[in-house]
Coordinates of C-alpha atoms in Angstrom, one line a residue:
Chain A
M241 CA 23.3 106.0 140.7
N242 CA 26.7 105.8 139.2
F243 CA 27.8 103.1 141.6
T244 CA 24.6 101.1 141.0
N245 CA 25.2 101.1 137.3
W246 CA 28.9 100.3 137.7
S247 CA 28.3 97.4 140.1
R248 CA 25.5 96.0 137.9
K249 CA 27.9 95.9 135.0
N250 CA 31.1 94.7 136.7
L251 CA 29.9 92.8 139.7
F252 CA 26.4 91.4 139.0
A253 CA 26.3 91.0 135.2
N254 CA 25.0 87.4 135.4
W255 CA 24.3 84.8 138.0
K256 CA 27.9 83.5 137.9
D257 CA 29.4 87.0 138.6
S258 CA 26.9 87.6 141.3
L259 CA 27.8 84.3 143.0
L260 CA 31.5 85.1 142.9
T261 CA 30.9 88.7 144.2
I262 CA 28.8 87.5 147.1
T263 CA 31.3 84.7 148.0
I264 CA 34.2 87.2 148.0
L265 CA 32.3 89.7 150.0
Y266 CA 31.5 87.0 152.5
L267 CA 35.2 86.1 152.7
F268 CA 36.1 89.7 153.4
Y269 CA 33.4 89.9 156.1
V270 CA 34.8 86.8 157.8
S271 CA 38.5 87.7 157.6
I272 CA 39.0 91.5 157.7
P273 CA 37.2 92.5 161.0
P274 CA 39.2 89.9 163.1
L275 CA 42.4 91.0 161.4
L276 CA 41.7 94.7 162.2
N277 CA 40.8 93.7 165.7
W278 CA 44.0 91.8 166.1
V279 CA 46.3 94.4 164.6
F280 CA 44.6 97.6 166.0
L281 CA 41.5 97.4 168.2
D282 CA 42.4 94.6 170.7
A283 CA 46.1 95.2 170.4
T284 CA 48.3 96.5 173.2
F285 CA 50.9 99.1 172.0
F286 CA 52.5 100.4 175.1
G287 CA 54.0 98.7 178.2
D288 CA 57.1 97.2 179.6
S289 CA 56.5 93.4 179.6
K290 CA 54.4 90.7 178.2
K291 CA 52.0 91.1 181.2
D292 CA 50.8 94.4 179.9
C293 CA 49.3 92.7 177.0
T294 CA 45.7 92.0 178.1
G295 CA 43.7 93.0 175.1
G296 CA 43.6 89.6 173.4
G297 CA 45.0 91.1 170.2
A298 CA 48.5 91.6 169.1
C299 CA 51.1 92.4 171.7
W300 CA 53.1 95.2 170.0
V301 CA 54.7 95.8 173.3
F302 CA 57.1 93.1 172.2
I303 CA 58.2 95.2 169.2
N304 CA 58.2 98.4 171.2
V305 CA 60.6 97.0 173.9
W306 CA 62.8 95.2 171.5
I307 CA 62.9 97.8 168.7
K308 CA 66.4 98.9 169.6
R309 CA 67.7 95.3 169.2
F310 CA 65.8 94.7 166.0
T311 CA 67.3 97.9 164.6
Y312 CA 70.9 97.7 165.8
G313 CA 71.5 94.1 166.9
M314 CA 73.8 93.8 169.9
Y315 CA 75.6 97.1 169.1
P316 CA 76.5 98.8 172.4
N317 CA 73.7 101.2 173.4
D318 CA 76.1 104.1 174.1
Q319 CA 77.6 103.8 170.6
I320 CA 74.4 103.6 168.6
W321 CA 74.7 107.3 167.7
R322 CA 77.5 106.3 165.3
I323 CA 75.1 104.2 163.2
N324 CA 72.5 107.0 163.3
L325 CA 75.0 109.6 162.3
A326 CA 76.1 107.5 159.3
F327 CA 72.5 107.0 158.2
V328 CA 71.6 110.7 158.7
I329 CA 74.6 111.7 156.5
F330 CA 73.5 109.1 154.0
F331 CA 69.9 110.3 153.8
I332 CA 70.8 114.0 153.8
S333 CA 73.2 113.4 150.8
I334 CA 70.6 111.4 148.9
G335 CA 67.8 113.8 149.8
S336 CA 69.8 116.9 148.8
Y337 CA 70.8 115.2 145.6
F338 CA 67.4 115.8 144.1
F339 CA 67.4 119.5 145.0
V340 CA 70.8 120.8 143.9
S341 CA 72.2 121.9 140.5
S342 CA 73.9 119.3 138.4
K343 CA 77.4 120.7 139.2
I344 CA 76.9 120.0 142.9
K345 CA 75.3 116.7 142.1
K346 CA 78.6 115.5 140.7
Y347 CA 80.3 116.1 144.0
I348 CA 77.5 114.5 146.0
F349 CA 77.8 111.4 143.7
I350 CA 81.6 111.3 144.2
F351 CA 81.1 111.6 148.0
L352 CA 78.5 108.9 148.1
T353 CA 80.5 106.4 146.0
L354 CA 84.1 107.1 147.0
V355 CA 84.1 108.7 150.4
F356 CA 80.9 107.7 152.2
P357 CA 81.5 103.9 152.2
F358 CA 84.8 104.3 154.0
L359 CA 83.4 106.9 156.4
A360 CA 80.5 104.6 157.2
I361 CA 82.7 101.6 157.8
F362 CA 85.0 103.8 160.0
L363 CA 82.0 105.0 162.0
F364 CA 80.5 101.5 162.4
H365 CA 83.7 99.8 163.3
G366 CA 85.8 102.5 164.9
G367 CA 89.1 101.4 166.6
S368 CA 91.0 104.7 166.0
L369 CA 90.7 108.4 166.3
G370 CA 89.1 108.1 169.7
L371 CA 86.2 105.9 168.5
E372 CA 85.8 102.7 170.5
E373 CA 86.2 99.5 168.4
V374 CA 82.9 97.7 167.9
E375 CA 83.5 94.1 166.6
T376 CA 81.3 93.0 163.7
R377 CA 80.0 90.0 165.6
V378 CA 77.8 92.4 167.7
W379 CA 76.5 94.1 164.6
G380 CA 72.9 93.1 163.8
G381 CA 69.3 93.9 163.2
L382 CA 68.0 96.1 160.4
F383 CA 71.4 97.9 160.4
L384 CA 73.2 94.7 159.4
T385 CA 70.5 94.0 156.8
L386 CA 71.1 97.4 155.2
F387 CA 74.9 97.2 155.5
I388 CA 75.1 93.8 153.8
S389 CA 72.6 94.7 151.1
V390 CA 74.1 98.1 150.3
F391 CA 77.7 96.9 150.0
S392 CA 76.8 93.7 148.1
I393 CA 74.7 95.7 145.7
I394 CA 77.5 98.3 145.2
F395 CA 80.0 95.6 144.5
C396 CA 78.0 93.0 142.6
F397 CA 76.7 95.5 140.0
P398 CA 80.0 96.4 138.3
I399 CA 81.3 92.9 138.6
G400 CA 78.2 91.6 137.0
V401 CA 78.4 94.1 134.1
L402 CA 82.1 93.1 133.5
L403 CA 81.1 89.4 133.5
A404 CA 78.3 90.0 131.0
M405 CA 80.7 91.8 128.7
G406 CA 83.3 89.0 129.3
R407 CA 80.8 86.4 128.3
R408 CA 80.4 88.1 125.0
S409 CA 84.1 88.7 124.5
N410 CA 86.0 87.4 121.5
L411 CA 89.0 86.5 123.7
P412 CA 88.5 82.8 124.6
V413 CA 90.2 83.0 128.0
I414 CA 88.0 85.9 129.2
K415 CA 84.9 84.3 127.6
Y416 CA 85.3 80.9 129.1
F417 CA 86.4 82.3 132.5
S418 CA 83.2 84.4 132.5
I419 CA 81.0 81.4 131.5
G420 CA 82.6 79.2 134.1
F421 CA 82.3 81.8 136.9
I422 CA 78.6 82.6 136.1
E423 CA 77.6 79.0 135.8
L424 CA 79.5 77.9 139.0
W425 CA 77.8 80.5 141.2
R426 CA 74.4 80.1 139.7
G427 CA 74.6 76.4 140.2
V428 CA 75.1 76.5 143.9
P429 CA 72.5 77.4 146.6
L430 CA 73.3 80.6 148.5
I431 CA 73.2 78.8 151.8
T432 CA 76.0 76.5 150.6
V433 CA 78.1 79.5 149.5
L434 CA 77.6 81.2 152.9
F435 CA 78.6 78.0 154.8
M436 CA 81.7 77.7 152.6
A437 CA 82.5 81.4 153.2
A438 CA 82.2 81.0 156.9
V439 CA 83.7 77.6 157.5
M440 CA 85.8 76.4 154.6
F441 CA 87.3 79.7 153.3
P442 CA 89.5 80.3 156.4
V443 CA 91.1 76.9 155.8
F444 CA 92.5 78.2 152.5
L445 CA 93.9 81.4 153.9
P446 CA 97.5 81.6 154.9
S447 CA 97.8 80.9 158.7
G448 CA 97.8 84.0 160.8
T449 CA 95.6 86.0 158.5
N450 CA 92.1 86.4 159.6
L451 CA 89.4 87.9 157.4
D452 CA 86.4 89.1 159.3
K453 CA 83.4 86.8 158.9
L454 CA 81.2 89.7 157.9
I455 CA 83.6 90.6 155.0
R456 CA 83.7 87.0 153.9
V457 CA 79.9 86.9 153.9
I458 CA 79.7 90.1 151.9
I459 CA 82.2 88.8 149.4
A460 CA 80.2 85.5 149.1
I461 CA 76.9 87.3 148.5
T462 CA 78.6 89.8 146.1
L463 CA 80.1 87.0 143.9
F464 CA 76.8 85.0 144.0
E465 CA 74.6 87.9 143.0
S466 CA 77.1 89.2 140.4
A467 CA 76.5 86.0 138.4
Y468 CA 72.7 86.8 138.3
I469 CA 73.3 90.5 137.4
A470 CA 75.7 89.3 134.6
E471 CA 72.9 87.2 133.0
V472 CA 70.4 90.0 133.3
V473 CA 72.8 92.6 131.8
R474 CA 73.7 90.1 129.0
G475 CA 70.1 90.1 128.0
G476 CA 70.3 93.9 127.6
L477 CA 73.5 93.7 125.7
Q478 CA 72.0 91.3 123.3
A479 CA 69.1 93.6 122.6
I480 CA 71.4 96.3 121.2
P481 CA 71.4 96.1 117.4
R482 CA 74.6 95.3 115.6
G483 CA 74.4 98.7 113.9
Q484 CA 75.1 100.5 117.1
Y485 CA 78.4 98.7 117.4
D486 CA 79.2 99.4 113.8
A487 CA 78.4 103.1 114.2
A488 CA 80.5 103.4 117.4
N489 CA 83.4 101.6 115.7
S490 CA 83.1 103.7 112.5
I491 CA 83.7 106.9 114.4
G492 CA 86.9 105.5 115.9
M493 CA 85.7 104.2 119.2
G494 CA 87.4 101.2 120.6
Y495 CA 85.9 98.5 122.8
W496 CA 85.8 100.4 126.1
K497 CA 84.7 103.7 124.7
S498 CA 81.9 102.2 122.6
H499 CA 80.7 100.1 125.5
L500 CA 80.8 102.8 128.1
L501 CA 79.4 105.6 126.0
I502 CA 77.1 103.8 123.5
I503 CA 76.2 100.2 124.4
L504 CA 76.0 100.1 128.2
P505 CA 73.8 103.3 128.6
Q506 CA 71.3 101.7 126.3
A507 CA 71.6 98.2 127.6
L508 CA 71.4 99.1 131.2
K509 CA 68.2 101.1 130.6
I510 CA 66.6 98.0 129.1
V511 CA 67.5 95.8 132.1
I512 CA 66.3 98.1 134.9
P513 CA 63.4 95.8 135.8
G514 CA 65.6 92.8 135.9
V515 CA 68.3 94.4 137.9
A516 CA 65.8 95.8 140.4
N517 CA 64.4 92.2 140.6
T518 CA 67.8 90.8 141.5
F519 CA 68.5 93.6 144.1
I520 CA 65.2 92.9 145.8
A521 CA 65.9 89.2 145.8
L522 CA 69.3 90.0 147.3
F523 CA 67.8 92.1 150.0
K524 CA 65.3 89.3 150.9
D525 CA 68.1 86.7 150.9
T526 CA 70.0 88.5 153.7
P527 CA 68.3 86.6 156.6
L528 CA 70.2 83.5 155.3
I529 CA 73.3 84.8 157.0
L530 CA 71.7 83.4 160.1
V531 CA 73.2 80.1 159.2
V532 CA 76.7 81.5 159.8
G533 CA 75.7 83.1 163.1
L534 CA 75.1 86.7 161.9
M535 CA 71.8 88.0 163.0
E536 CA 70.1 90.7 160.9
L537 CA 66.5 91.8 161.4
L538 CA 64.9 88.4 161.1
G539 CA 67.7 86.8 163.1
M540 CA 67.1 89.3 165.9
V541 CA 63.3 88.6 165.9
N542 CA 64.0 84.9 166.0
M543 CA 66.3 85.4 169.0
A544 CA 63.9 87.7 170.8
K545 CA 60.9 85.3 170.5
T546 CA 62.8 82.6 172.3
N547 CA 63.5 84.9 175.3
P548 CA 61.8 83.3 178.3
A549 CA 60.0 86.5 179.2
W550 CA 58.6 86.9 175.7
L551 CA 57.6 83.4 174.7
G552 CA 54.6 83.0 172.4
L553 CA 55.0 86.3 170.5
A554 CA 56.4 84.8 167.3
T555 CA 53.5 86.0 165.2
E556 CA 54.0 89.6 166.2
G557 CA 57.7 89.4 165.5
Y558 CA 57.3 87.8 162.1
V559 CA 54.5 90.2 161.1
F560 CA 56.7 93.1 162.1
A561 CA 59.7 91.7 160.2
A562 CA 57.6 91.1 157.1
F563 CA 56.3 94.6 157.3
V564 CA 59.8 96.1 157.4
Y565 CA 61.0 94.0 154.5
F566 CA 58.0 94.9 152.5
I567 CA 58.6 98.7 153.1
F568 CA 62.1 98.4 151.7
C569 CA 61.4 96.1 148.9
F570 CA 58.4 98.1 147.8
S571 CA 60.4 101.3 147.9
M572 CA 63.1 99.7 145.7
S573 CA 60.4 98.5 143.3
R574 CA 58.8 102.0 143.1
Y575 CA 62.2 103.6 142.6
S576 CA 63.1 101.4 139.7
L577 CA 59.7 102.1 138.1
S578 CA 60.3 105.9 138.4
L579 CA 63.8 105.5 137.1
E580 CA 62.4 103.6 134.1
N581 CA 59.8 106.4 133.4
K582 CA 62.3 109.2 133.8
L583 CA 64.8 107.6 131.3
K584 CA 61.9 106.9 128.9
T585 CA 60.8 110.5 128.6
T586 CA 64.2 111.9 127.9
N587 CA 64.5 109.7 124.9
Chain B
M298 CA 96.3 112.2 91.8
S299 CA 97.5 110.2 94.8
K300 CA 96.1 106.9 95.7
I301 CA 94.2 107.0 99.0
I302 CA 92.5 103.5 99.0
E303 CA 94.1 100.5 97.5
L304 CA 92.7 97.0 97.6
K305 CA 95.0 94.2 96.2
S306 CA 93.5 90.7 95.6
V307 CA 91.2 91.0 98.5
N308 CA 89.3 87.8 99.4
K309 CA 86.8 87.2 102.1
W310 CA 84.7 84.3 103.3
F311 CA 81.7 84.0 105.6
G312 CA 82.2 80.4 106.6
D313 CA 82.4 78.5 103.4
F314 CA 80.7 81.2 101.4
Q315 CA 83.1 83.4 99.5
V316 CA 81.7 87.0 99.5
L317 CA 84.6 88.8 97.9
K318 CA 86.6 87.2 95.1
D319 CA 90.0 88.7 94.3
I320 CA 89.0 92.3 94.4
N321 CA 91.4 94.9 93.0
L322 CA 90.4 98.5 93.4
T323 CA 92.3 101.8 93.6
V324 CA 90.6 105.1 94.6
S325 CA 92.5 108.4 94.2
S326 CA 92.2 111.3 96.6
K327 CA 89.0 113.4 95.9
E328 CA 87.7 110.7 93.6
K329 CA 84.0 109.7 93.8
I330 CA 83.1 106.1 93.0
V331 CA 79.7 104.5 93.0
I332 CA 79.4 100.8 93.6
C333 CA 76.3 99.1 92.4
G334 CA 75.1 95.6 91.8
P335 CA 72.3 93.1 92.8
S336 CA 71.8 92.4 96.4
G337 CA 74.1 89.8 97.8
S338 CA 76.9 90.8 95.4
G339 CA 79.2 91.8 98.2
K340 CA 79.2 95.6 97.6
S341 CA 78.4 96.4 101.3
T342 CA 80.9 93.9 102.5
L343 CA 83.5 95.5 100.2
I344 CA 83.2 99.0 101.7
R345 CA 82.8 97.7 105.2
C346 CA 86.3 96.1 104.7
I347 CA 87.7 99.6 103.9
N348 CA 87.3 100.6 107.6
R349 CA 87.6 97.1 108.8
L350 CA 84.0 96.7 110.1
E351 CA 84.6 93.4 108.3
E352 CA 87.9 91.6 108.3
H353 CA 89.3 90.3 105.0
Q354 CA 91.1 87.0 105.0
K355 CA 93.4 87.3 102.0
G356 CA 95.0 90.2 100.2
D357 CA 96.0 93.7 101.2
I358 CA 94.0 96.8 102.0
V359 CA 96.0 100.1 102.3
V360 CA 94.1 103.2 103.4
D361 CA 95.9 106.5 103.5
G362 CA 99.2 104.7 103.6
I363 CA 98.3 102.4 106.4
T364 CA 97.9 98.7 105.8
L365 CA 94.9 97.2 107.6
D366 CA 95.8 94.2 109.8
A367 CA 95.0 93.1 113.3
N368 CA 96.8 96.1 114.8
T369 CA 94.1 97.8 116.8
K370 CA 95.9 101.1 116.9
N371 CA 96.0 101.3 113.1
I372 CA 92.4 100.3 112.8
E373 CA 91.3 103.0 115.2
K374 CA 93.4 105.5 113.4
I375 CA 91.9 104.6 110.0
R376 CA 88.4 104.7 111.4
S377 CA 88.9 108.2 112.8
E378 CA 89.9 109.3 109.2
V379 CA 87.2 107.4 107.4
G380 CA 83.6 108.4 107.9
M381 CA 80.7 106.0 107.3
V382 CA 77.0 106.4 106.7
F383 CA 74.7 103.4 107.1
Q384 CA 71.5 102.2 105.5
Q385 CA 69.8 102.2 108.9
F386 CA 71.3 105.5 110.1
N387 CA 72.5 103.9 113.3
L388 CA 72.3 107.1 115.3
F389 CA 72.7 106.7 119.1
P390 CA 69.1 106.8 120.3
H391 CA 70.0 107.8 123.9
L392 CA 71.8 110.9 122.8
S393 CA 70.5 114.2 121.3
I394 CA 71.5 115.0 117.7
L395 CA 74.1 117.4 119.0
D396 CA 75.6 114.8 121.4
N397 CA 75.6 112.2 118.6
C398 CA 77.8 114.6 116.7
T399 CA 80.1 115.8 119.5
L400 CA 80.7 112.4 121.1
A401 CA 83.5 111.1 119.0
P402 CA 85.3 114.5 118.6
I403 CA 85.3 114.8 122.4
W404 CA 86.2 111.2 123.3
V405 CA 88.3 110.1 120.3
K406 CA 89.9 113.4 119.2
K407 CA 90.0 114.9 122.7
K408 CA 88.5 118.2 121.5
S409 CA 87.0 120.5 124.2
K410 CA 83.3 120.4 124.5
K411 CA 83.1 124.0 123.2
D412 CA 85.1 123.3 120.1
A413 CA 83.2 120.1 119.4
E414 CA 79.9 121.8 119.7
E415 CA 81.0 124.6 117.4
L416 CA 82.2 122.0 114.8
A417 CA 78.9 120.0 115.2
N418 CA 76.8 123.2 114.7
Q419 CA 78.8 124.0 111.6
Y420 CA 78.1 120.5 110.0
L421 CA 74.5 120.4 111.2
E422 CA 74.1 123.7 109.5
K423 CA 75.6 122.2 106.3
V424 CA 73.1 119.4 106.3
Q425 CA 70.4 121.8 107.3
I426 CA 69.1 120.4 110.6
V427 CA 70.8 122.7 113.0
D428 CA 67.3 123.6 114.3
Q429 CA 66.9 119.9 115.4
A430 CA 70.1 119.7 117.3
K431 CA 68.5 119.4 120.8
K432 CA 66.1 116.6 119.7
F433 CA 66.6 112.9 120.0
P434 CA 66.9 110.7 116.9
G435 CA 63.5 109.1 117.6
Q436 CA 61.8 112.5 117.1
L437 CA 63.2 113.0 113.6
S438 CA 62.1 111.8 110.2
G439 CA 64.2 109.3 108.3
G440 CA 65.7 111.9 106.0
Q441 CA 66.6 114.1 108.9
Q442 CA 68.1 111.2 110.8
Q443 CA 70.3 110.2 107.8
R444 CA 71.4 113.8 107.4
A445 CA 72.3 113.9 111.1
A446 CA 74.2 110.7 110.6
I447 CA 76.2 112.3 107.8
A448 CA 76.9 115.3 110.1
R449 CA 78.1 112.9 112.8
A450 CA 80.5 111.3 110.4
L451 CA 81.7 114.7 109.1
C452 CA 82.4 115.9 112.6
M453 CA 85.4 113.6 112.7
E454 CA 86.7 115.6 109.7
P455 CA 87.4 112.5 107.7
N456 CA 89.4 112.4 104.4
I457 CA 87.2 109.6 103.0
M458 CA 83.4 109.0 103.3
L459 CA 81.9 105.6 102.8
F460 CA 78.1 105.4 102.2
D461 CA 76.4 102.0 102.5
E462 CA 73.1 102.3 100.7
P463 CA 72.3 105.6 102.4
T464 CA 68.9 106.1 100.8
S465 CA 67.6 102.5 100.7
A466 CA 65.7 102.8 104.0
L467 CA 64.0 106.1 103.2
D468 CA 60.6 107.1 101.9
P469 CA 60.8 108.3 98.3
E470 CA 60.1 112.0 99.2
M471 CA 63.1 112.0 101.6
I472 CA 65.7 110.5 99.3
K473 CA 66.3 113.8 97.5
E474 CA 67.1 115.8 100.7
V475 CA 69.8 113.2 101.5
L476 CA 71.2 113.0 98.0
D477 CA 71.4 116.8 97.9
V478 CA 73.6 116.8 100.9
M479 CA 75.8 114.1 99.3
V480 CA 76.1 116.0 96.0
D481 CA 77.1 119.1 98.0
L482 CA 79.7 117.1 99.8
A483 CA 81.0 115.7 96.6
K484 CA 81.4 119.2 95.1
G485 CA 83.3 120.1 98.2
G486 CA 86.0 117.7 97.2
M487 CA 85.5 114.8 99.5
T488 CA 86.8 111.3 98.6
M489 CA 83.6 109.2 98.4
C490 CA 82.8 105.5 98.0
V491 CA 79.0 105.1 97.6
V492 CA 77.1 101.9 97.5
T493 CA 73.7 102.9 96.0
H494 CA 71.1 102.1 93.4
E495 CA 70.5 105.8 92.7
M496 CA 71.8 106.0 89.2
G497 CA 70.8 109.7 88.9
F498 CA 73.2 110.4 91.7
A499 CA 75.9 108.3 90.0
K500 CA 75.6 110.1 86.7
E501 CA 75.7 113.5 88.5
V502 CA 78.8 113.1 90.8
A503 CA 80.6 109.8 90.2
D504 CA 84.0 109.7 88.4
R505 CA 83.8 106.0 88.1
V506 CA 81.1 103.4 88.5
I507 CA 81.8 99.8 89.6
F508 CA 79.5 97.0 89.0
M509 CA 79.7 93.9 91.3
D510 CA 78.1 90.5 91.0
E511 CA 78.6 87.4 93.0
G512 CA 81.6 88.8 94.9
S513 CA 83.6 90.0 91.9
I514 CA 84.0 93.4 90.2
V515 CA 82.5 92.7 86.8
E516 CA 82.8 96.1 85.3
E517 CA 84.7 99.2 86.2
K518 CA 84.5 102.3 84.0
P519 CA 84.4 106.1 84.0
T520 CA 80.7 107.1 84.5
D521 CA 79.7 108.1 81.0
Q522 CA 81.2 105.0 79.5
F523 CA 79.6 102.8 82.1
F524 CA 76.1 104.1 81.2
N525 CA 76.6 104.6 77.5
N526 CA 78.4 101.4 76.5
P527 CA 78.6 98.8 79.1
E528 CA 80.4 95.6 77.9
N529 CA 79.4 92.9 80.3
E530 CA 76.1 91.1 79.8
R531 CA 75.2 91.2 83.5
T532 CA 75.8 94.9 83.7
K533 CA 73.6 95.5 80.7
L534 CA 70.8 93.4 82.2
F535 CA 71.2 95.2 85.6
L536 CA 71.1 98.6 84.0
S537 CA 68.1 97.9 81.8
Q538 CA 66.2 96.7 84.9
I539 CA 67.2 99.6 87.2
L540 CA 66.9 102.4 84.6
N541 CA 63.5 101.5 83.4

């Protein structure tokens, strides 16, 4: 009864509504069953080669067989435990962060920001203490996506905040440097920046020095994204009333103290949605490193689909990649939303 | 009594507009002065110059023996000795009332958290909102917020307190609770410079009243003389408007 009333009010209120409802229901009828058939009912999930795919639906065998490459790139199979170990440590630290007292939280935070990055790089790269060296050119897949995203995000955020403050500085040198820096990086496509990092940058280095291509790419993405973060954060700084600066100054706080304790905590809270937006964009921009020969998740899918034994499975590959990107981006989006709500209630 | 604030021919411009014209003013230790005048007369700018929230372009300002110039160290020293209360309270909305009060003692005066909290509780008690210490500014009424702002300034244990129209943004029924705290503070011997239109407050606590108009000090007299026989025509007009 309830449903009848509800649908009469919302779906069939007049002839226009009814027409729209029927059209849309028809479109659902036409598109959804074939989609479900393709993804689930007619799909083949298990097997060893393309020949096992006889159902007429999606050939998920492709993903199943290649999942190791999609996840770890060309990282040697017998060394993959190192990546897994780093991620297990990472997720245990993050997970336990939410269940321990604030005293231990401090130590976990210090570990995650100051110790873990070096530990992770050591585990991934090796080369000493009995760990075999694994060159960055064989790094790839989702592992590389996460590696580049996490490090770029960690570095670009503080640089962006400093640039935002610099752009509002009273000191002309700092102000115009910040403006110049931001406008330069915002005015150039990321692809160009990546090309320059990979091809042109080594030309400027003193001969004999060789900076790893992956490091150059991370530096390039970091500088590029920091310009965007700077503008987002500047918006937040501008929203803080003059009275907050006056009050902070009047109790004897200088520039850094008033910014770190009063202005930034308020400004950053305001810009959470914008910062999350930039981080999600950064994550989705990582496939562009394909142009300099690094292959993260999408790059590996691209490579696998051209393998002679697996030709014609591009759709499955791209659907899978899209699904993985979506999971991560959606998680980031939800996390930023929960952070927003959490900070709102304590105020 | 010793001079604690001294302004000598102070001039200030906002662009082409001169907001302060040749201001000379001396305030002795423990003295209470009230500055009044029509809006736009430069009275807020004047007291904001005393802790250099505004920069003056000509003349000298000496506070507690220190001449205010571009020297950042001096400015920060002066600011930690001079408390200020604003029209819009300007509490830090992301911190509890207690944290608002302990922040500067901890970070500027390097007090321990325990000492700072003890001090804060003492002053919150004094302004009678110690029971609100855990709340955030947004959860308090205007009068409570302004009293918290006074406590925050007092926690730096200043020698001088500046008040920039502290009751102008308050509902009428809350003005008294703030003025009571200020009267109490005056009786405790604090040096105070108060920009206000509350003439009742001026009569009760001020040693001197200063009337400003168009950037100049037009009249400066001991309180009873100021109210009983003002000389300047503009002062008379202002008083007749504000007292009736």
